[in-house]
Short mmCIF file of C-alpha atoms in Angstrom, two decimals:
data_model
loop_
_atom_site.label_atom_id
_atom_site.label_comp_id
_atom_site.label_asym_id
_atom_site.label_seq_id
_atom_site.Cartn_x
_atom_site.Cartn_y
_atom_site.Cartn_z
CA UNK A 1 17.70 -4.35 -10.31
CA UNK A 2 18.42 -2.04 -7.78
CA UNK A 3 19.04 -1.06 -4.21
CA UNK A 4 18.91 2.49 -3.16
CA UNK A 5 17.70 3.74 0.45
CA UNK A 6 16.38 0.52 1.44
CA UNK A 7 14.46 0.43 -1.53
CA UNK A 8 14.54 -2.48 -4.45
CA UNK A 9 13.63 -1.40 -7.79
CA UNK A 10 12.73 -4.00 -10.73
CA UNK A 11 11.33 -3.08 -14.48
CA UNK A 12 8.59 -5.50 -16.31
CA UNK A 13 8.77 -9.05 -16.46
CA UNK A 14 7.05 -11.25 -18.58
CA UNK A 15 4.11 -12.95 -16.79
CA UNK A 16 2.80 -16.34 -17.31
CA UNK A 17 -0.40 -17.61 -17.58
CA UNK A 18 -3.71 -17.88 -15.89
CA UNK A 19 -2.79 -19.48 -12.02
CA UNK A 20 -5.70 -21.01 -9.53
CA UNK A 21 -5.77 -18.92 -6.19
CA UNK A 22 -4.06 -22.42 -5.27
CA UNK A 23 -1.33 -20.52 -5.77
CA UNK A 24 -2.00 -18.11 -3.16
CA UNK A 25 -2.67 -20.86 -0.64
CA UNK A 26 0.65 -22.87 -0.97
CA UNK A 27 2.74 -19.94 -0.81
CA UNK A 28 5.63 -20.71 2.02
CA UNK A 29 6.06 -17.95 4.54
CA UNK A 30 7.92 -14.80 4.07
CA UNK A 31 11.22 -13.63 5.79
CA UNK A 32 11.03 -9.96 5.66
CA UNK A 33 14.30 -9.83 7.29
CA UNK A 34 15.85 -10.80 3.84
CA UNK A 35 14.47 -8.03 1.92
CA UNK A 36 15.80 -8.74 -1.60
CA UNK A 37 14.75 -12.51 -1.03
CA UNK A 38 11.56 -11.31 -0.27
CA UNK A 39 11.32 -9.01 -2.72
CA UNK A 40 12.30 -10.84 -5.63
CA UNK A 41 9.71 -14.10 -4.68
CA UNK A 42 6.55 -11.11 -4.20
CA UNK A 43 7.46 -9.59 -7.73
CA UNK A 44 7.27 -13.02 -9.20
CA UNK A 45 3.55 -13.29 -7.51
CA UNK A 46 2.71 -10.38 -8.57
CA UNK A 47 3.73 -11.07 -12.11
CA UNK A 48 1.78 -13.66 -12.10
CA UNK A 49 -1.66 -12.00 -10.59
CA UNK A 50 -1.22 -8.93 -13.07
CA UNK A 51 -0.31 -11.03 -16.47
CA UNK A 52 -3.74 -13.47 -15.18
CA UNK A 53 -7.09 -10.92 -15.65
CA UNK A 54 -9.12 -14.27 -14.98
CA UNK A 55 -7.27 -14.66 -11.76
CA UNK A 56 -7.67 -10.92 -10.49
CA UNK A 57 -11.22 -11.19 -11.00
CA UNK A 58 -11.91 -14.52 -9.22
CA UNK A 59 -9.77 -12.80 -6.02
CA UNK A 60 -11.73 -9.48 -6.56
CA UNK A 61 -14.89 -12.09 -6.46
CA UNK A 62 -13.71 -13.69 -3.53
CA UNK A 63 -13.04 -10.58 -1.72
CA UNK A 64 -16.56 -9.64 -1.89
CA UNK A 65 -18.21 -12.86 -1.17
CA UNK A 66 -15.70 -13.00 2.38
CA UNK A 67 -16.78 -11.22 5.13
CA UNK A 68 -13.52 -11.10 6.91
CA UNK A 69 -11.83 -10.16 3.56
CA UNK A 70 -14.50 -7.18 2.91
CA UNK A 71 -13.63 -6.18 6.64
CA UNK A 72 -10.19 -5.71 5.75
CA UNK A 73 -10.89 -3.27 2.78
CA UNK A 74 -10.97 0.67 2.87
CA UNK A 75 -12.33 3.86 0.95
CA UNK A 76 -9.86 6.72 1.58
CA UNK A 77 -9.95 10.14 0.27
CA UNK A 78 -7.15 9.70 -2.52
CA UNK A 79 -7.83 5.46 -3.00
CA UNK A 80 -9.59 2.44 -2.42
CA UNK A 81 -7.91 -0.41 -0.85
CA UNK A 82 -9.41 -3.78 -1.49
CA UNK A 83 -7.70 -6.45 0.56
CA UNK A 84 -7.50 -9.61 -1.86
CA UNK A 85 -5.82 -12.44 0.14
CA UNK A 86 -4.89 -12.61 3.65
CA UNK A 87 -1.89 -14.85 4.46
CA UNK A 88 -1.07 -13.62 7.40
CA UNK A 89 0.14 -16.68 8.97
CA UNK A 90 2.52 -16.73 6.35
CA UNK A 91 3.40 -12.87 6.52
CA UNK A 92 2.20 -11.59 3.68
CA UNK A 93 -1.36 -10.03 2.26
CA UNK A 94 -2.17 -8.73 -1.19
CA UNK A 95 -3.94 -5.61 -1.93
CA UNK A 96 -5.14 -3.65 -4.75
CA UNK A 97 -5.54 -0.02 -4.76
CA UNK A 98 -7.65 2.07 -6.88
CA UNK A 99 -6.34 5.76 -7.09
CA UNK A 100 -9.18 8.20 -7.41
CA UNK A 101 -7.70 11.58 -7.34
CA UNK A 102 -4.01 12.75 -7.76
CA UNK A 103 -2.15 12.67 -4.71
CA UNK A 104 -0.27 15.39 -3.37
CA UNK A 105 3.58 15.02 -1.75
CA UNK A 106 3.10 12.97 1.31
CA UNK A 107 6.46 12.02 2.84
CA UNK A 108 5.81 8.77 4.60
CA UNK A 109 6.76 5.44 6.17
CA UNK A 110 5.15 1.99 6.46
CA UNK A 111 4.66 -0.11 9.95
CA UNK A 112 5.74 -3.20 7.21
CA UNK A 113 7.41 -3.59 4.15
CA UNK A 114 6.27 -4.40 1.11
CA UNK A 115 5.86 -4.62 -2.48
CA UNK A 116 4.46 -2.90 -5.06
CA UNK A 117 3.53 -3.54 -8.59
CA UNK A 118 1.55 -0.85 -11.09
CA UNK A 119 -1.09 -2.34 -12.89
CA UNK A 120 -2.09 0.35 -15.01
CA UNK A 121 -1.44 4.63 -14.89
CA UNK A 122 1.54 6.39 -13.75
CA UNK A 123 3.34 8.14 -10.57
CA UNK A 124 6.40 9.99 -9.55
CA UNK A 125 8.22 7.74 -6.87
CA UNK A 126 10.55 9.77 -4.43
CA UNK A 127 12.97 8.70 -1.93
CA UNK A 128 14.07 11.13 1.05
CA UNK A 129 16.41 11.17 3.73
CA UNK A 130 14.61 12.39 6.66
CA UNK A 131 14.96 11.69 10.38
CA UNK A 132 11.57 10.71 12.35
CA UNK A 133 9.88 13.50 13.86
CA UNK A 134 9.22 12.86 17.54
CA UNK A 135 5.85 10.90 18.30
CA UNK A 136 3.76 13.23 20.88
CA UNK A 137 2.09 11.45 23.71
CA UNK A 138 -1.72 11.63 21.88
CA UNK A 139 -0.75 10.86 18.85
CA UNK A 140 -3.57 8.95 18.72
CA UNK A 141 -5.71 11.83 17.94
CA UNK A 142 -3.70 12.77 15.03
CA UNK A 143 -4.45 10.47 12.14
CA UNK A 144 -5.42 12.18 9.25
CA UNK A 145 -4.46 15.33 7.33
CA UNK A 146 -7.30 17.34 9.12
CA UNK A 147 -5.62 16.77 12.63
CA UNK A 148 -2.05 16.71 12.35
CA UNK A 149 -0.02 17.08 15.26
CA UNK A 150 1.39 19.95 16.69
CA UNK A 151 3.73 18.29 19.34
CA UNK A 152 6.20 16.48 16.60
CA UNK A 153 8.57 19.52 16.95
CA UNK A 154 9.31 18.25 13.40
CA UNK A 155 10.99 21.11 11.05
CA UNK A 156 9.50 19.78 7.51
CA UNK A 157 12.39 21.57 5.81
CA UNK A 158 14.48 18.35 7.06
CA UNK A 159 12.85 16.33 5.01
CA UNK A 160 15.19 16.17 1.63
CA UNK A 161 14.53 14.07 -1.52
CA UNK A 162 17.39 12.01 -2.31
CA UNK A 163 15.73 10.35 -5.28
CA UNK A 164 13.10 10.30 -7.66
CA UNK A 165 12.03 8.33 -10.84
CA UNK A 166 8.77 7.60 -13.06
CA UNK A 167 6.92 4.42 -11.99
CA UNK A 168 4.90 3.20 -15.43
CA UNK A 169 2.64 -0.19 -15.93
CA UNK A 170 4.52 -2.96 -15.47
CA UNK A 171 7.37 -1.72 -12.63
CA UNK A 172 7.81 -2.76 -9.36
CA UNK A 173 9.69 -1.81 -6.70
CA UNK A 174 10.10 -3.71 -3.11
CA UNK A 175 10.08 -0.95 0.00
CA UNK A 176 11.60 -1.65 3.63
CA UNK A 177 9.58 -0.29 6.83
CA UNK A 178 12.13 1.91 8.02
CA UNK A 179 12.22 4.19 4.30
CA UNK A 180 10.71 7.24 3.97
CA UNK A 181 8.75 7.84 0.60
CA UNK A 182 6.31 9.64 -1.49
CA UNK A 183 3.91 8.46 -4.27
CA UNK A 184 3.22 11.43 -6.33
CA UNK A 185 0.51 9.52 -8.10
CA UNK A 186 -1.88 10.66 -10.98
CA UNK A 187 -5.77 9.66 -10.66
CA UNK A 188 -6.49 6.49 -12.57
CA UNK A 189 -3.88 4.47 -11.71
CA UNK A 190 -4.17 0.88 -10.51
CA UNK A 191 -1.40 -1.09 -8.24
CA UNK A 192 -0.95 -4.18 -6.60
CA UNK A 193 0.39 -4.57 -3.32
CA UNK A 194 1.95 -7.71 -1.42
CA UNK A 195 3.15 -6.30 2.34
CA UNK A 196 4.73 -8.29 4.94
CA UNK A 197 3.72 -7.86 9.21
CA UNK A 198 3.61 -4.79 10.91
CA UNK A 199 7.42 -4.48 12.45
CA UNK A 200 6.37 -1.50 14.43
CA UNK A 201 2.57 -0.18 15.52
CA UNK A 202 3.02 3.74 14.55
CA UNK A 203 4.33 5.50 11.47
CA UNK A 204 4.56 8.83 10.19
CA UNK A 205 3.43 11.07 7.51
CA UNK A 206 4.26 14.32 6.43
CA UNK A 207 1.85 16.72 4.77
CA UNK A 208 5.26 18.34 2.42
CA UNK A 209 2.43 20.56 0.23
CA UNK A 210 -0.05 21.71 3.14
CA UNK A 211 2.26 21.25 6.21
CA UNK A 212 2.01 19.26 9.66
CA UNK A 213 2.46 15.86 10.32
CA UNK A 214 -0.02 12.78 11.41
CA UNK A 215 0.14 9.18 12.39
CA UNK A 216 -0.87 6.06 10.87
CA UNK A 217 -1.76 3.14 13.70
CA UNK A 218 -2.35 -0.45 12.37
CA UNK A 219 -6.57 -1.58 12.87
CA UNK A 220 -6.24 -2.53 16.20
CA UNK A 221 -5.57 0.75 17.74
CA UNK A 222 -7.77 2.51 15.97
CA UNK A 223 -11.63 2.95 17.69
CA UNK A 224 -14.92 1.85 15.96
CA UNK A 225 -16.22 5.46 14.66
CA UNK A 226 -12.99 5.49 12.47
CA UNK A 227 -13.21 1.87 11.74
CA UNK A 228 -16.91 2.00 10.02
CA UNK A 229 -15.76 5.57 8.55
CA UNK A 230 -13.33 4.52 5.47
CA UNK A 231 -15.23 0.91 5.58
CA UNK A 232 -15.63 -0.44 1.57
CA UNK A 233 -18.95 -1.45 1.69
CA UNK A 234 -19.95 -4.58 -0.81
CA UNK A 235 -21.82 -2.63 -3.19
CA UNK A 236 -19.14 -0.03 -3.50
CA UNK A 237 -16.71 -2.96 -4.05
CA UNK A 238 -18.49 -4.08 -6.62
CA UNK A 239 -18.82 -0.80 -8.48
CA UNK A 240 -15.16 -1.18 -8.12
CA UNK A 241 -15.14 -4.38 -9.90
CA UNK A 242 -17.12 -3.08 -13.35
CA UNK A 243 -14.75 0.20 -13.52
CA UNK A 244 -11.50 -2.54 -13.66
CA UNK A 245 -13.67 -4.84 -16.45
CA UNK A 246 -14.64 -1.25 -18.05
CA UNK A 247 -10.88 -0.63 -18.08
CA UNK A 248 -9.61 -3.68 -19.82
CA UNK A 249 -8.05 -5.43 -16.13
CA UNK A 250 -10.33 -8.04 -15.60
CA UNK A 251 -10.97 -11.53 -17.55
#
């Protein structure tokens, strides 16, 4: 294990076996504040979730059958994001994400950290120093790739990779709010997610292949029209559900 850039890289661990969502429920809160403490306790979860394809399906069941859960998940261009478990009184919640197309190089932050375990598929993982661009006064109407935001006075050039490695099946890696990073991911490839609170309400991303930069706001500043937009509806998440039994992921 590693620390590089606030980042906390792990390989594989053996998982053990199948865990009642029980589990999920008597988790003690987080303290994002110790990172590697964190860390290390959400890779042991999510060992435990990924080596357990009876458990994944009874949250992916779950997930459906709760409103508030279904609520919470997302169809995006690239990925779906199906929110599993909400602890949020205990700062953390568990995602999955389904990657539908490779992504290109988006240099980004988080509003939270978090951490990250592949499932299945591969990515490139890179790590860059870069200084945050400057957040215009509507950046609110820049949050996606189609309207980025001309005001940032941000030179992309300044954004330099400082690292990069191959993220396989099995790896995880624990990510602090304040890093800048790109997923360089290949379509097909399946990760869980455990994140922590949002420790600041805007973040940044920048478009490094097509240019120009955008915002990402948490829910709650976000209006309705966008809301319902990338909404997962039920039938979609279960179509979701018979592509992870089709690919071997599910008990």
């Amino acid at each position: 294990m590693t620390f590089a850039s606030g980042i906390q890289v792990q390989k594989a661990s053996t998982a053990p076996a199948r865990q009642d969502i029980a589990l999920l429920d008597e988790q003690e809160p987080f303290d994002w504040g110790n990172l590697r403490a964190s860390g290390d306790r959400a890779d042991a979860l999510l060992a435990r979730i990924a080596g357990d394809p009876h458990l994944l399906r009874a949250l992916l069941t779950r997930a459906a059958e709760d409103d508030a859960l279904l609520s919470m998940c997302e169809r995006h261009r690239p990925f779906d994001k199906i929110v599993l478990y909400d602890g949020g009184d205990r700062n953390f919640r568990i995602r999955l994400h389904i990657w539908r197309t490779t992504e290109f190089e988006r240099a980004h932050q988080h509003r939270f950290s978090f951490t990250s375990r592949l499932l299945q598929g591969h990515y490139r993982h890179v790590l860059y120093d870069c200084p945050r661009p400057a957040r215009s006064d509507d950046a609110r109407h820049h949050m996606d790739p189609e309207h980025p935001d001309p005001s940032s006075g941000f030179d992309l050039a300044r954004i330099r990779p400082t690292l990069e490695y191959e993220m396989k099946a099995g790896d995880t890696y624990t990510l602090h709010h304040d890093a800048v990073h790109a997923t360089l991911v290949h379509a097909d490839t399946v990760s869980l997610i455990l994140r922590g609170p949002a420790e600041k309400d805007v973040a940044f991303v920048a478009n490094l292949d097509e240019g120009g930069v955008y915002w990402r706001f948490g829910r709650r500043d976000e209006d309705q029209t966008r809301i319902r937009a990338k909404q997962l509806t039920r039938d979609e998440l279960t179509g979701c559900v018979a592509e992870l039994q089709d690919r071997g992921l599910l008990g």
